[in-house]
Tab-separated table of N, CA and C and ligand atoms in Angstrom:
chain	number	residue	atom	x	y	z
S	1	UNK	N	0.809	-1.192	0.020
S	1	UNK	CA	-0.003	0.000	-0.052
S	1	UNK	C	0.895	1.240	-0.014
S	2	UNK	N	1.672	1.394	1.076
S	2	UNK	CA	2.570	2.546	1.007
S	2	UNK	C	3.509	2.620	-0.144
S	3	UNK	N	3.977	1.454	-0.492
S	3	UNK	CA	5.010	1.335	-1.665
S	3	UNK	C	4.162	1.935	-2.963
S	4	UNK	N	2.938	1.468	-3.039
S	4	UNK	CA	2.154	2.036	-4.247
S	4	UNK	C	2.098	3.579	-4.266
S	5	UNK	N	1.875	4.141	-3.028
S	5	UNK	CA	1.885	5.629	-2.920
S	5	UNK	C	3.149	6.301	-3.272
S	6	UNK	N	4.300	5.662	-2.867
S	6	UNK	CA	5.568	6.134	-3.158
S	6	UNK	C	5.808	6.186	-4.656
S	7	UNK	N	5.334	4.980	-5.331
S	7	UNK	CA	5.492	4.927	-6.745
S	7	UNK	C	4.675	5.922	-7.493
S	8	UNK	N	3.406	6.256	-6.876
S	8	UNK	CA	2.636	7.257	-7.592
S	8	UNK	C	3.290	8.671	-7.495
S	9	UNK	N	3.949	8.936	-6.289
S	9	UNK	CA	4.592	10.194	-6.010
S	9	UNK	C	5.707	10.336	-7.092
S	10	UNK	N	6.467	9.320	-7.276
S	10	UNK	CA	7.631	9.362	-8.240
S	10	UNK	C	7.141	9.534	-9.634
S	11	UNK	N	6.038	8.864	-10.012
S	11	UNK	CA	5.556	8.995	-11.326
S	11	UNK	C	5.130	10.358	-11.606
S	12	UNK	N	4.398	11.036	-10.630
S	12	UNK	CA	3.959	12.338	-10.662
S	12	UNK	C	5.122	13.411	-10.848
S	13	UNK	N	6.147	13.207	-10.193
S	13	UNK	CA	7.367	13.997	-10.219
S	13	UNK	C	7.918	13.830	-11.638
S	14	UNK	N	8.100	12.696	-12.155
S	14	UNK	CA	8.627	12.465	-13.505
S	14	UNK	C	7.793	13.062	-14.646
S	15	UNK	N	6.480	13.000	-14.333
S	15	UNK	CA	5.521	13.675	-15.380
S	15	UNK	C	5.768	15.243	-15.335
S	16	UNK	N	5.908	15.851	-14.185
S	16	UNK	CA	6.071	17.157	-14.140
S	16	UNK	C	7.482	17.580	-14.877
S	17	UNK	N	8.400	16.794	-14.604
S	17	UNK	CA	9.662	17.134	-15.299
S	17	UNK	C	9.635	17.061	-16.706
S	18	UNK	N	8.910	16.053	-17.319
S	18	UNK	CA	8.750	15.934	-18.681
S	18	UNK	C	8.123	17.100	-19.367
S	19	UNK	N	7.003	17.521	-18.652
S	19	UNK	CA	6.101	18.587	-19.168
S	19	UNK	C	7.021	19.919	-19.156
S	20	UNK	N	7.920	20.068	-18.211
S	20	UNK	CA	8.787	21.107	-18.134
S	20	UNK	C	9.703	21.173	-19.402
S	21	UNK	N	10.295	20.049	-19.748
S	21	UNK	CA	11.190	19.914	-20.928
S	21	UNK	C	10.408	20.108	-22.040
S	22	UNK	N	9.198	19.751	-22.264
S	22	UNK	CA	8.453	19.870	-23.547
S	22	UNK	C	8.152	21.312	-23.816
S	23	UNK	N	8.262	22.250	-22.905
S	23	UNK	CA	7.827	23.600	-23.217
S	23	UNK	C	8.834	24.227	-24.119
S	24	UNK	N	10.126	23.922	-24.004
S	24	UNK	CA	11.099	24.508	-24.904
S	24	UNK	C	11.307	23.593	-26.169
S	25	UNK	N	11.219	24.204	-27.355
S	25	UNK	CA	11.380	23.264	-28.537
S	25	UNK	C	12.692	23.591	-29.166
S	26	UNK	N	13.102	22.528	-29.882
S	26	UNK	CA	14.248	22.628	-30.881
S	26	UNK	C	13.882	22.520	-32.263
S	27	UNK	N	14.326	23.511	-33.067
S	27	UNK	CA	13.960	23.515	-34.464
S	27	UNK	C	15.308	23.345	-35.226
S	28	UNK	N	15.168	22.692	-36.339
S	28	UNK	CA	16.290	22.524	-37.275
S	28	UNK	C	16.099	23.124	-38.546
S	29	UNK	N	17.065	23.933	-39.054
S	29	UNK	CA	17.087	24.586	-40.295
S	29	UNK	C	18.187	23.898	-41.254
S	30	UNK	N	17.709	23.272	-42.280
S	30	UNK	CA	18.724	22.739	-43.302
S	30	UNK	C	19.134	23.846	-44.227
S	31	UNK	N	20.358	24.372	-43.926
S	31	UNK	CA	20.828	25.697	-44.430
S	31	UNK	C	21.530	25.460	-45.728
S	32	UNK	N	20.973	25.787	-46.786
S	32	UNK	CA	21.540	25.453	-48.116
S	32	UNK	C	21.068	26.635	-49.112
S	33	UNK	N	21.895	26.701	-50.218
S	33	UNK	CA	21.449	27.582	-51.280
S	33	UNK	C	20.148	27.024	-51.908
S	34	UNK	N	19.173	27.842	-52.064
S	34	UNK	CA	17.921	27.451	-52.721
S	34	UNK	C	16.848	26.926	-51.699
S	35	UNK	N	17.254	27.063	-50.364
S	35	UNK	CA	16.204	26.785	-49.287
S	35	UNK	C	15.176	27.919	-49.269
S	36	UNK	N	14.004	27.630	-49.104
S	36	UNK	CA	12.891	28.679	-49.158
S	36	UNK	C	12.673	29.144	-47.608
S	37	UNK	N	13.414	30.087	-47.177
S	37	UNK	CA	13.452	30.405	-45.788
S	37	UNK	C	12.326	31.316	-45.319
S	38	UNK	N	11.682	32.016	-46.244
S	38	UNK	CA	10.459	32.724	-45.920
S	38	UNK	C	9.417	31.787	-45.485
S	39	UNK	N	9.269	30.684	-46.243
S	39	UNK	CA	8.346	29.668	-45.872
S	39	UNK	C	8.677	28.970	-44.538
S	40	UNK	N	10.050	28.831	-44.285
S	40	UNK	CA	10.425	28.232	-42.881
S	40	UNK	C	9.927	29.131	-41.789
S	41	UNK	N	10.166	30.380	-41.942
S	41	UNK	CA	9.731	31.172	-40.755
S	41	UNK	C	8.193	31.285	-40.537
S	42	UNK	N	7.469	31.236	-41.677
S	42	UNK	CA	6.016	31.282	-41.663
S	42	UNK	C	5.394	30.013	-40.979
S	43	UNK	N	6.110	28.883	-41.239
S	43	UNK	CA	5.482	27.551	-40.838
S	43	UNK	C	6.067	27.095	-39.461
S	44	UNK	N	7.003	27.917	-38.889
S	44	UNK	CA	7.614	27.390	-37.666
S	44	UNK	C	7.523	28.449	-36.615
S	45	UNK	N	6.674	28.221	-35.608
S	45	UNK	CA	6.544	29.204	-34.553
S	45	UNK	C	7.736	28.985	-33.470
S	46	UNK	N	8.433	30.074	-33.339
S	46	UNK	CA	9.574	30.010	-32.482
S	46	UNK	C	9.243	30.867	-31.150
S	47	UNK	N	9.384	30.286	-30.033
S	47	UNK	CA	9.114	31.085	-28.789
S	47	UNK	C	10.431	31.205	-27.881
S	48	UNK	N	10.286	32.062	-26.960
S	48	UNK	CA	11.371	32.443	-26.049
S	48	UNK	C	11.743	31.013	-25.357
S	49	UNK	N	13.089	30.637	-25.245
S	49	UNK	CA	13.448	29.431	-24.644
S	49	UNK	C	13.784	28.407	-25.688
S	50	UNK	N	13.189	28.533	-27.006
S	50	UNK	CA	13.448	27.606	-28.067
S	50	UNK	C	14.893	27.700	-28.545
S	51	UNK	N	15.413	26.651	-29.197
S	51	UNK	CA	16.658	26.560	-29.881
S	51	UNK	C	16.399	26.341	-31.341
S	52	UNK	N	17.133	27.013	-32.200
S	52	UNK	CA	17.182	26.741	-33.603
S	52	UNK	C	18.627	26.327	-34.007
S	53	UNK	N	18.788	25.189	-34.603
S	53	UNK	CA	19.972	24.731	-35.048
S	53	UNK	C	20.025	24.701	-36.573
S	54	UNK	N	21.131	25.425	-37.096
S	54	UNK	CA	21.372	25.467	-38.450
S	54	UNK	C	22.294	24.295	-38.788
S	55	UNK	N	21.998	23.459	-39.694
S	55	UNK	CA	22.901	22.309	-40.223
S	55	UNK	C	23.205	22.634	-41.656
S	56	UNK	N	24.544	22.480	-41.978
S	56	UNK	CA	24.944	22.823	-43.318
S	56	UNK	C	26.337	22.164	-43.722
S	57	UNK	N	26.611	22.275	-44.884
S	57	UNK	CA	27.853	21.749	-45.474
S	57	UNK	C	28.968	22.925	-45.243
S	58	UNK	N	30.155	22.515	-45.236
S	58	UNK	CA	31.233	23.558	-44.978
S	58	UNK	C	31.421	24.647	-45.952
S	59	UNK	N	30.609	24.718	-47.130
S	59	UNK	CA	30.711	25.716	-47.957
S	59	UNK	C	29.899	26.944	-47.586
S	60	UNK	N	29.095	26.792	-46.565
S	60	UNK	CA	28.149	27.883	-46.004
S	60	UNK	C	28.695	28.459	-44.747
S	61	UNK	N	28.042	29.592	-44.299
S	61	UNK	CA	28.321	30.084	-42.966
S	61	UNK	C	26.954	30.602	-42.384
S	62	UNK	N	26.969	30.751	-41.104
S	62	UNK	CA	25.830	31.407	-40.482
S	62	UNK	C	26.273	32.585	-39.826
S	63	UNK	N	25.930	33.798	-40.334
S	63	UNK	CA	26.263	35.117	-39.852
S	63	UNK	C	24.894	35.754	-39.250
S	64	UNK	N	24.959	36.281	-38.072
S	64	UNK	CA	23.834	36.993	-37.463
S	64	UNK	C	24.094	38.514	-37.817
S	65	UNK	N	23.170	39.128	-38.421
S	65	UNK	CA	23.179	40.518	-38.838
S	65	UNK	C	22.116	41.390	-38.282
S	66	UNK	N	22.407	42.743	-38.309
S	66	UNK	CA	21.328	43.673	-38.025
S	66	UNK	C	20.358	43.602	-39.207
S	67	UNK	N	19.152	44.241	-38.883
S	67	UNK	CA	18.111	44.155	-39.822
S	67	UNK	C	18.509	44.881	-41.187
S	68	UNK	N	19.168	46.072	-41.021
S	68	UNK	CA	19.651	46.703	-42.307
S	68	UNK	C	20.764	45.960	-43.047
S	69	UNK	N	21.635	45.398	-42.332
S	69	UNK	CA	22.682	44.601	-43.013
S	69	UNK	C	22.123	43.316	-43.633
S	70	UNK	N	21.121	42.800	-42.981
S	70	UNK	CA	20.426	41.550	-43.472
S	70	UNK	C	19.772	41.874	-44.844
S	71	UNK	N	19.084	43.050	-44.845
S	71	UNK	CA	18.428	43.458	-46.047
S	71	UNK	C	19.346	43.707	-47.230
S	72	UNK	N	20.609	44.186	-46.941
S	72	UNK	CA	21.577	44.637	-47.961
S	72	UNK	C	22.570	43.596	-48.119
S	73	UNK	N	22.566	42.449	-47.319
S	73	UNK	CA	23.533	41.371	-47.417
S	73	UNK	C	25.045	41.960	-47.180
S	74	UNK	N	25.163	42.750	-46.056
S	74	UNK	CA	26.490	43.376	-45.697
S	74	UNK	C	26.922	42.569	-44.466
S	75	UNK	N	28.186	41.991	-44.555
S	75	UNK	CA	28.658	41.097	-43.495
S	75	UNK	C	29.726	41.706	-42.539
S	76	UNK	N	30.111	42.883	-42.899
S	76	UNK	CA	31.223	43.547	-42.222
S	76	UNK	C	31.055	43.852	-40.682
S	77	UNK	N	29.755	43.956	-40.262
S	77	UNK	CA	29.453	44.296	-38.896
S	77	UNK	C	28.573	43.080	-38.244
S	78	UNK	N	28.891	42.019	-38.649
S	78	UNK	CA	28.077	40.794	-38.150
S	78	UNK	C	28.081	40.751	-36.659
S	79	UNK	N	27.009	40.447	-36.046
S	79	UNK	CA	26.782	40.186	-34.572
S	79	UNK	C	27.603	38.939	-34.076
S	80	UNK	N	27.510	37.981	-34.955
S	80	UNK	CA	28.234	36.747	-34.798
S	80	UNK	C	28.358	35.976	-36.091
S	81	UNK	N	29.306	35.000	-36.140
S	81	UNK	CA	29.469	34.155	-37.250
S	81	UNK	C	30.126	32.953	-36.995
S	82	UNK	N	29.663	31.854	-37.795
S	82	UNK	CA	30.074	30.519	-37.592
S	82	UNK	C	30.224	29.708	-38.921
S	83	UNK	N	31.139	28.845	-38.915
S	83	UNK	CA	31.110	28.007	-40.238
S	83	UNK	C	31.483	26.510	-39.802
S	84	UNK	N	30.994	26.144	-38.658
S	84	UNK	CA	31.322	24.883	-38.185
S	84	UNK	C	30.476	23.660	-38.720
S	85	UNK	N	29.312	24.054	-39.379
S	85	UNK	CA	28.427	23.035	-39.986
S	85	UNK	C	27.302	22.742	-39.107
S	86	UNK	N	27.254	23.311	-37.828
S	86	UNK	CA	26.135	23.085	-36.962
S	86	UNK	C	26.217	24.310	-36.019
S	87	UNK	N	25.317	25.295	-36.145
S	87	UNK	CA	25.197	26.405	-35.360
S	87	UNK	C	23.840	26.551	-34.674
S	88	UNK	N	23.894	26.680	-33.357
S	88	UNK	CA	22.771	26.619	-32.483
S	88	UNK	C	22.551	27.963	-31.846
S	89	UNK	N	21.338	28.528	-31.743
S	89	UNK	CA	21.023	29.736	-31.012
S	89	UNK	C	19.830	29.278	-30.075
S	90	UNK	N	19.982	29.717	-28.949
S	90	UNK	CA	18.850	29.615	-27.948
S	90	UNK	C	18.324	31.027	-27.698
S	91	UNK	N	17.059	31.281	-27.938
S	91	UNK	CA	16.526	32.723	-27.837
S	91	UNK	C	16.058	32.983	-26.492
S	92	UNK	N	16.604	33.927	-25.810
S	92	UNK	CA	16.145	34.273	-24.401
S	92	UNK	C	15.236	35.443	-24.355
S	93	UNK	N	14.973	36.013	-25.447
S	93	UNK	CA	13.992	37.101	-25.350
S	93	UNK	C	13.219	37.287	-26.726
S	94	UNK	N	12.178	37.876	-26.703
S	94	UNK	CA	11.253	38.019	-27.855
S	94	UNK	C	11.845	39.106	-28.893
S	95	UNK	N	11.533	38.983	-30.132
S	95	UNK	CA	12.009	39.893	-31.086
S	95	UNK	C	12.398	39.155	-32.386
S	96	UNK	N	12.981	39.954	-33.379
S	96	UNK	CA	13.290	39.331	-34.592
S	96	UNK	C	14.780	39.287	-34.762
S	97	UNK	N	15.319	38.116	-35.165
S	97	UNK	CA	16.734	37.977	-35.366
S	97	UNK	C	16.981	37.652	-36.839
S	98	UNK	N	18.170	38.049	-37.307
S	98	UNK	CA	18.381	37.987	-38.802
S	98	UNK	C	19.726	37.216	-39.080
S	99	UNK	N	19.664	36.221	-39.956
S	99	UNK	CA	20.754	35.359	-40.250
S	99	UNK	C	20.904	35.196	-41.776
S	100	UNK	N	22.162	35.102	-42.228
S	100	UNK	CA	22.470	34.917	-43.592
S	100	UNK	C	23.750	34.234	-43.785
S	101	UNK	N	23.919	33.726	-45.048
S	101	UNK	CA	25.196	32.965	-45.436
S	101	UNK	C	26.116	33.991	-46.084
S	102	UNK	N	27.402	34.047	-45.803
S	102	UNK	CA	28.325	35.095	-46.172
S	102	UNK	C	29.072	34.518	-47.382
S	103	UNK	N	28.876	33.255	-47.886
S	103	UNK	CA	29.645	32.754	-49.045
S	103	UNK	C	29.130	33.289	-50.346
S	104	UNK	N	30.089	33.827	-51.161
S	104	UNK	CA	29.755	34.205	-52.497
S	104	UNK	C	28.515	35.088	-52.513
S	105	UNK	N	27.627	34.923	-53.395
S	105	UNK	CA	26.394	35.701	-53.396
S	105	UNK	C	25.209	34.930	-52.849
S	106	UNK	N	25.456	33.981	-52.036
S	106	UNK	CA	24.350	33.120	-51.413
S	106	UNK	C	23.291	33.973	-50.748
S	107	UNK	N	23.710	34.963	-50.086
S	107	UNK	CA	22.802	35.856	-49.183
S	107	UNK	C	21.824	36.605	-50.373
S	108	UNK	N	22.407	37.054	-51.371
S	108	UNK	CA	21.674	37.789	-52.391
S	108	UNK	C	20.750	36.807	-53.128
S	109	UNK	N	21.204	35.514	-53.251
S	109	UNK	CA	20.276	34.463	-53.921
S	109	UNK	C	19.189	33.995	-52.890
S	110	UNK	N	19.173	34.455	-51.717
S	110	UNK	CA	18.057	34.064	-50.777
S	110	UNK	C	18.501	33.181	-49.678
S	111	UNK	N	19.773	32.903	-49.437
S	111	UNK	CA	20.128	32.016	-48.203
S	111	UNK	C	20.192	32.962	-47.003
S	112	UNK	N	19.032	33.397	-46.610
S	112	UNK	CA	18.872	34.302	-45.478
S	112	UNK	C	17.473	33.934	-44.864
S	113	UNK	N	17.503	34.099	-43.505
S	113	UNK	CA	16.266	33.943	-42.768
S	113	UNK	C	16.141	34.956	-41.546
S	114	UNK	N	14.950	35.378	-41.497
S	114	UNK	CA	14.495	36.304	-40.379
S	114	UNK	C	13.689	35.347	-39.474
S	115	UNK	N	14.092	35.362	-38.044
S	115	UNK	CA	13.319	34.476	-37.252
S	115	UNK	C	12.677	35.336	-36.128
S	116	UNK	N	11.378	35.307	-36.145
S	116	UNK	CA	10.654	36.127	-35.151
S	116	UNK	C	10.392	35.228	-33.922
S	117	UNK	N	10.851	35.747	-32.776
S	117	UNK	CA	10.795	34.934	-31.512
S	117	UNK	C	9.569	35.567	-30.767
S	118	UNK	N	8.645	34.575	-30.468
S	118	UNK	CA	7.426	35.146	-29.684
S	118	UNK	C	7.639	34.803	-28.193
S	119	UNK	N	6.958	35.653	-27.378
S	119	UNK	CA	6.967	35.307	-25.852
S	119	UNK	C	6.387	33.967	-25.650
S	120	UNK	N	6.875	33.302	-24.686
S	120	UNK	CA	6.452	31.878	-24.343
S	120	UNK	C	4.926	31.871	-24.210
S	121	UNK	N	4.229	30.935	-24.868
S	121	UNK	CA	2.843	30.837	-24.726
S	121	UNK	C	2.426	29.524	-23.987
S	122	UNK	N	3.364	28.802	-23.490
S	122	UNK	CA	3.079	27.555	-22.767
S	122	UNK	C	2.318	27.833	-21.450
S	123	UNK	N	1.289	27.081	-21.161
S	123	UNK	CA	0.551	27.346	-19.953
S	123	UNK	C	1.420	26.880	-18.788
S	124	UNK	N	1.471	27.752	-17.737
S	124	UNK	CA	2.406	27.426	-16.553
S	124	UNK	C	3.876	27.764	-16.817
S	125	UNK	N	4.053	28.431	-17.886
S	125	UNK	CA	5.533	28.775	-18.333
S	125	UNK	C	5.895	30.101	-17.612
S	126	UNK	N	6.954	30.762	-18.138
S	126	UNK	CA	7.449	31.892	-17.468
S	126	UNK	C	6.705	33.198	-17.799
S	127	UNK	N	5.514	33.061	-18.445
S	127	UNK	CA	4.809	34.199	-18.842
S	127	UNK	C	4.455	35.054	-17.686
S	128	UNK	N	4.801	36.385	-17.747
S	128	UNK	CA	4.532	37.217	-16.523
S	128	UNK	C	2.956	37.557	-16.445
S	129	UNK	N	2.225	37.103	-17.434
S	129	UNK	CA	0.801	37.487	-17.456
S	129	UNK	C	-0.068	36.684	-16.458
S	130	UNK	N	0.480	35.545	-15.937
S	130	UNK	CA	-0.302	34.615	-15.072
S	130	UNK	C	0.452	34.314	-13.808
S	131	UNK	N	0.984	35.347	-13.062
S	131	UNK	CA	1.680	34.912	-11.832
S	131	UNK	C	0.835	34.341	-10.740
S	132	UNK	N	-0.480	34.787	-10.686
S	132	UNK	CA	-1.403	34.365	-9.610
S	132	UNK	C	-1.692	32.821	-9.809
S	133	UNK	N	-1.854	32.558	-11.212
S	133	UNK	CA	-2.226	31.148	-11.610
S	133	UNK	C	-1.109	30.172	-11.184
S	134	UNK	N	0.164	30.650	-11.494
S	134	UNK	CA	1.390	29.737	-11.143
S	134	UNK	C	1.315	29.620	-9.622
S	135	UNK	N	1.087	30.665	-8.899
S	135	UNK	CA	1.306	30.646	-7.417
S	135	UNK	C	0.131	29.643	-6.892
S	136	UNK	N	-1.090	29.824	-7.254
S	136	UNK	CA	-2.120	28.986	-6.644
S	136	UNK	C	-1.888	27.466	-7.077
S	137	UNK	N	-1.439	27.271	-8.232
S	137	UNK	CA	-1.263	25.753	-8.679
S	137	UNK	C	-0.033	25.215	-7.909
S	138	UNK	N	0.945	25.930	-7.572
S	138	UNK	CA	2.010	25.476	-6.757
S	138	UNK	C	1.614	25.238	-5.283
S	139	UNK	N	0.733	26.188	-4.921
S	139	UNK	CA	0.191	26.030	-3.483
S	139	UNK	C	-0.755	24.633	-3.397
S	140	UNK	N	-1.547	24.397	-4.478
S	140	UNK	CA	-2.461	23.313	-4.387
S	140	UNK	C	-1.659	22.017	-4.602
S	141	UNK	N	-0.662	22.006	-5.373
S	141	UNK	CA	0.192	20.696	-5.572
S	141	UNK	C	0.949	20.467	-4.164
S	142	UNK	N	1.377	21.515	-3.436
S	142	UNK	CA	2.011	21.273	-2.129
S	142	UNK	C	1.000	20.651	-1.232
S	143	UNK	N	-0.303	21.161	-1.220
S	143	UNK	CA	-1.304	20.661	-0.397
S	143	UNK	C	-1.509	19.174	-0.668
S	144	UNK	N	-1.571	18.940	-1.986
S	144	UNK	CA	-1.681	17.539	-2.398
S	144	UNK	C	-0.602	16.632	-1.863
S	145	UNK	N	0.679	17.134	-1.891
S	145	UNK	CA	1.749	16.334	-1.396
S	145	UNK	C	1.597	16.153	0.066
S	146	UNK	N	1.150	17.216	0.758
S	146	UNK	CA	0.961	16.986	2.262
S	146	UNK	C	-0.108	16.006	2.630
S	147	UNK	N	-1.160	15.916	1.842
S	147	UNK	CA	-2.287	14.989	1.994
S	147	UNK	C	-1.735	13.531	1.733
S	148	UNK	N	-0.956	13.393	0.727
S	148	UNK	CA	-0.411	12.022	0.519
S	148	UNK	C	0.509	11.635	1.531
S	149	UNK	N	1.353	12.632	2.087
S	149	UNK	CA	2.232	12.293	3.238
S	149	UNK	C	1.458	11.782	4.480
S	150	UNK	N	0.254	12.470	4.728
S	150	UNK	CA	-0.569	12.203	5.848
S	150	UNK	C	-1.086	10.699	5.656
S	151	UNK	N	-1.560	10.399	4.426
S	151	UNK	CA	-2.061	9.032	4.219
S	151	UNK	C	-1.001	7.946	4.286
S	152	UNK	N	0.184	8.310	3.742
S	152	UNK	CA	1.379	7.401	4.028
S	152	UNK	C	1.526	7.169	5.468
S	153	UNK	N	1.597	8.205	6.286
S	153	UNK	CA	1.849	8.065	7.716
S	153	UNK	C	0.765	7.269	8.473
S	154	UNK	N	-0.478	7.510	7.992
S	154	UNK	CA	-1.639	6.666	8.564
S	154	UNK	C	-1.425	5.306	8.216
S	155	UNK	N	-1.121	4.986	6.956
S	155	UNK	CA	-1.014	3.727	6.394
S	155	UNK	C	0.069	2.907	7.210
S	156	UNK	N	1.260	3.591	7.469
S	156	UNK	CA	2.332	2.941	8.182
S	156	UNK	C	1.920	2.732	9.560
S	157	UNK	N	1.168	3.624	10.170
S	157	UNK	CA	0.649	3.510	11.661
S	157	UNK	C	-0.357	2.292	11.683
S	158	UNK	N	-1.188	2.129	10.779
S	158	UNK	CA	-2.222	1.033	10.855
S	158	UNK	C	-1.476	-0.271	10.562
S	159	UNK	N	-0.508	-0.242	9.652
S	159	UNK	CA	0.306	-1.410	9.436
S	159	UNK	C	1.098	-1.767	10.696
S	160	UNK	N	1.731	-0.860	11.376
S	160	UNK	CA	2.393	-1.208	12.538
S	160	UNK	C	1.590	-1.687	13.662
S	161	UNK	N	0.394	-1.055	13.801
S	161	UNK	CA	-0.630	-1.556	14.754
S	161	UNK	C	-0.973	-2.977	14.537
S	162	UNK	N	-1.274	-3.320	13.302
S	162	UNK	CA	-1.714	-4.736	12.901
S	162	UNK	C	-0.624	-5.642	13.222
S	163	UNK	N	0.700	-5.297	12.849
S	163	UNK	CA	1.911	-6.129	13.211
S	163	UNK	C	2.008	-6.428	14.707
S	164	UNK	N	1.690	-5.297	15.448
S	164	UNK	CA	1.883	-5.406	16.906
S	164	UNK	C	0.796	-6.334	17.442
S	165	UNK	N	-0.492	-6.341	16.812
S	165	UNK	CA	-1.571	-7.036	17.248
S	165	UNK	C	-1.279	-8.563	17.055
S	166	UNK	N	-0.531	-8.871	15.936
S	166	UNK	CA	-0.266	-10.308	15.796
S	166	UNK	C	0.995	-10.598	16.598
U	201	CU	CU1	25.772	29.604	-48.517
């Protein structure tokens, strides 16, 4: 009986951990000449906390640019650059970020993507719009844990009493 309750508690904790992990997504962009990146950003919702990984052959680069440099394919003032073949960005705030390939005329030919990062929309996430909701759910789950602990203690007490009776 008490072992079953402990198992239930462990299962609940594991489920909560999985739900937390699922809130942040990882997206992959296959970065090549001729990729249609306007379509990519329309079809992929990126939220704060998400990661975008560019995967590409060594002929390409991933440069992060300002909006003006992105529009003009100017790489001299890049925010960052990488040519490792796998470049990951984890977005910690909302806004639009601009990326392009610096090889040859790849940028002018369309190897560029603007990624709009939205504030997190996951329920129970870090959204500042629902602080009272988070607080009350934390309080009720603590109350639930207390109740389970009480039942556990009662179960042990009854078990002990029964053992003593025999
Ligand atoms: Cu390229």
